[in-house]
XYZ file of C-alpha atoms in Angstrom:
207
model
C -14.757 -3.654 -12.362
C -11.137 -4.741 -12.569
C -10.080 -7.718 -10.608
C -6.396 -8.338 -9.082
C -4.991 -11.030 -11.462
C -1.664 -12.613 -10.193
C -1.224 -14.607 -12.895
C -0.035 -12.156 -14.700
C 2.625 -10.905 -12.428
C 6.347 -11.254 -13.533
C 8.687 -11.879 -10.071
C 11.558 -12.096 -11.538
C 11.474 -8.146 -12.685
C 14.258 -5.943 -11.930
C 14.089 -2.603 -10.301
C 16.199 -0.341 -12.437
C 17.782 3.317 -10.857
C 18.866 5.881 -13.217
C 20.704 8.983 -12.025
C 18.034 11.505 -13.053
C 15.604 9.850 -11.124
C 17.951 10.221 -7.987
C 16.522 13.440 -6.848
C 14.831 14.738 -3.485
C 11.110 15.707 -3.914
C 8.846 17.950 -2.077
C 5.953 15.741 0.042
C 7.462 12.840 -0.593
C 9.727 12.313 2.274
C 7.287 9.875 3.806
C 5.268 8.554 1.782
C 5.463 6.366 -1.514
C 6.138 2.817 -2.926
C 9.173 0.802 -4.647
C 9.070 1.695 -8.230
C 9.008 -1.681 -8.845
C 5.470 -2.376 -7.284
C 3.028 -3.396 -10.026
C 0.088 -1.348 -10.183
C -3.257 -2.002 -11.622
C -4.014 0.273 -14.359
C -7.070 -0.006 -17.855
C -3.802 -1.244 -19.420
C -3.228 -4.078 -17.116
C -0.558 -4.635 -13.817
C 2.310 -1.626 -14.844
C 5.374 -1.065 -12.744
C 4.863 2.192 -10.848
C 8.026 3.577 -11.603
C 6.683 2.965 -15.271
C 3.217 5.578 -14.808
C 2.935 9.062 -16.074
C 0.402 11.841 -15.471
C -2.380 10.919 -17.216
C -2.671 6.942 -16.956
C -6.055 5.741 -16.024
C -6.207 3.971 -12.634
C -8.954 1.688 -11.707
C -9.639 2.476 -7.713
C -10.917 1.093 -4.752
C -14.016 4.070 -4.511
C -15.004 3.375 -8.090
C -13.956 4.218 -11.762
C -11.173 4.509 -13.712
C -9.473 7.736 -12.415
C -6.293 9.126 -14.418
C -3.201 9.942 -12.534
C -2.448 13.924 -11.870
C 1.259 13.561 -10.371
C 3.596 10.919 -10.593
C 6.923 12.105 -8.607
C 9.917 10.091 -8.130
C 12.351 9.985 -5.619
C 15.434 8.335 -4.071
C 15.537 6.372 -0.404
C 18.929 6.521 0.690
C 20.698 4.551 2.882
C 21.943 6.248 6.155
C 20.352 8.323 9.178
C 18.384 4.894 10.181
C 16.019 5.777 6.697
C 14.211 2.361 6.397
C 11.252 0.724 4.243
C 8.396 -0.956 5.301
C 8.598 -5.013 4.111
C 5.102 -6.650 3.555
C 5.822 -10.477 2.859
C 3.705 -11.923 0.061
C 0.051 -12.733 1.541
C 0.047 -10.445 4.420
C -2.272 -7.786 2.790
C -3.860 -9.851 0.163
C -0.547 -9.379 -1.946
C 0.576 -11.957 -4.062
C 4.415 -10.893 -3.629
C 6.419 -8.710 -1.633
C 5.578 -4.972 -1.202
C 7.803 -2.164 -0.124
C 6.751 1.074 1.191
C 7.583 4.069 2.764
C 6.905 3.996 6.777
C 4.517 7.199 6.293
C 2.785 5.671 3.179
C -0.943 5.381 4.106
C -2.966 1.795 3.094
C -6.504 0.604 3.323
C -7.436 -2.143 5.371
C -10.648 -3.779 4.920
C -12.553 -6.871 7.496
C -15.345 -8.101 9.075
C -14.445 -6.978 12.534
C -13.165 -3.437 11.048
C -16.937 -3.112 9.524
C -18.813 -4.113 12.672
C -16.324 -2.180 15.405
C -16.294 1.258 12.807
C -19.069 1.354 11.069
C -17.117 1.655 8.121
C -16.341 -0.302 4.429
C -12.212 0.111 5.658
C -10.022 1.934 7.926
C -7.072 4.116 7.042
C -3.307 2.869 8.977
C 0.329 4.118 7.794
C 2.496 1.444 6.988
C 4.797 1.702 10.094
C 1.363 1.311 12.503
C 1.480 -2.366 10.643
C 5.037 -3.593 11.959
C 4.457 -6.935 13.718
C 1.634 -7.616 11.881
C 1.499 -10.695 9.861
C 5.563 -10.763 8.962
C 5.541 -7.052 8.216
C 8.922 -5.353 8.903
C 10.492 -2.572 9.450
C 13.874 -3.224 7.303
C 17.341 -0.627 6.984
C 17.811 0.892 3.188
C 21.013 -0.895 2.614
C 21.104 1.284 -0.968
C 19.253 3.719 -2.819
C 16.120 3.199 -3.862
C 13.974 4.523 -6.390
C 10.588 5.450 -4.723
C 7.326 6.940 -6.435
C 4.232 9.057 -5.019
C 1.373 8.785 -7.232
C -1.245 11.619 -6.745
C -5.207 12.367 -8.409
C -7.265 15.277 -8.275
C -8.344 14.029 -4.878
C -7.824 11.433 -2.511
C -8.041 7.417 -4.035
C -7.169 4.409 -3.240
C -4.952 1.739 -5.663
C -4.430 -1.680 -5.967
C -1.100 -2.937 -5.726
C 0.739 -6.794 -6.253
C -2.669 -7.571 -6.490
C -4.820 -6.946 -3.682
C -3.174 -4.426 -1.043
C -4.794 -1.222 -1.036
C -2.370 2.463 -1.079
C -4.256 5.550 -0.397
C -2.553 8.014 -3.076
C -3.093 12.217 -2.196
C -4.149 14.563 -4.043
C -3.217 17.553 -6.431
C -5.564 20.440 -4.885
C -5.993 18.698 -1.404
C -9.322 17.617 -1.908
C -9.399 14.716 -0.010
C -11.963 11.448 0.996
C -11.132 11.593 5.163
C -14.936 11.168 5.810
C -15.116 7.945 4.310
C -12.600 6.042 6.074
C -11.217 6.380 9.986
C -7.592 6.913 10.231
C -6.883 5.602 13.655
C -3.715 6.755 15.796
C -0.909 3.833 16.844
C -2.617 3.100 19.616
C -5.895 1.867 18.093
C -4.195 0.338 15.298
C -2.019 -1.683 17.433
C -5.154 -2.454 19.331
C -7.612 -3.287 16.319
C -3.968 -5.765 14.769
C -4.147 -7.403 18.056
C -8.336 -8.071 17.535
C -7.469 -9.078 13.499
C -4.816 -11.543 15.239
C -6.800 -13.201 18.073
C -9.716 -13.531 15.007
C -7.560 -15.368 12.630
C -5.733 -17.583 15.079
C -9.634 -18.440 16.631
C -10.314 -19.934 12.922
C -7.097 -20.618 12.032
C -6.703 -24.670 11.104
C -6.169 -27.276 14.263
C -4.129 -30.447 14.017
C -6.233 -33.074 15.332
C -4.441 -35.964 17.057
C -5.065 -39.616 15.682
């Protein structure tokens, strides 16, 4: 079992953009993550922009799992295109997290276990806006994106503990497992995660 270590993070990387990576890909117009993201792999935390077919991914379901598609692609500024902006902490990430507003994450709780009857449910990054500091934020310049894809459906660690559902090759995918929920019961079920943390939340106590 490999745990999130952020110890060995490095914040001060740069995100590098060649020209050949510049390039429109198919699927990938919604969905995908910063290449700069760090993701666990048997090697250790690796850059995702860094990953080729092939690398061995520890995942969330179980097992190290090697990677069948890595595509890369450019964000560009323009047409109201934006990223999704998860401040450090708000999905048990130890920095900053950038994604796509179609990219699909895991979200794991108490509450989500007792009101689904299920380990975690499934929410696109956009259905998390509001939530915690999360923003929606305009692409001010290109930026290199990457899709990461197995033989079917898993789901990644990334900056330590937020969880990315990644697609698959053939289609085969895991939708039994988890619920996806439409905007309307994710904004409901963020408003229930909310009211929870704020009801044990600390209290200043007056001398």
């Amino acid at each position: 079992m490999f745990m999130p270590s952020p110890s060995s993070f490095r914040p001060d990387a740069k995100l590098l953009l060649t020209p050949d990576l510049l390039v429109a890909a198919p699927g990938s117009a919604r969905t995908g993550l910063r290449a700069d993201t760090l993701v666990e792999t048997a090697d250790g935390w690796r850059p995702a922009g860094e990953l080729l077919s092939g690398t061995n991914v520890p995942t969330y379901e179980g097992g190290l799992v090697p990677l069948r598609s890595v595509t890369h692609a450019a964000a560009l500024p323009g047409g109201g295109r934006s990223l999704i902006h998860f401040p450090g902490g708000a999905l048990d990430n130890c920095c900053d997290v950038w994604l796509k507003p179609g990219q699909r994450l895991l979200v794991t709780a108490p509450l989500i276990e007792a009101l689904f009857d299920a380990a975690a449910v499934v929410l696109r990054a956009d259905m998390l806006v509001g939530y915690r500091g999360i923003q929606r934020v305009q692409l001010q310049a290109p930026t290199e994106m990457v899709s990461l894809c197995f033989d079917r459906e898993e789901t990644i660690f990334v900056n330590s503990g937020t969880m990315i559902r990644c697609g698959s090759v053939g289609g085969a995918d895991r939708s039994a497992l988890y619920p996806e929920l439409e905007p309307w019961r994710a904004a409901d079920l963020l408003g229930l995660l909310e009211a929870e943390s704020d009801r044990y939340a600390p209290r200043d106590i007056a001398a």
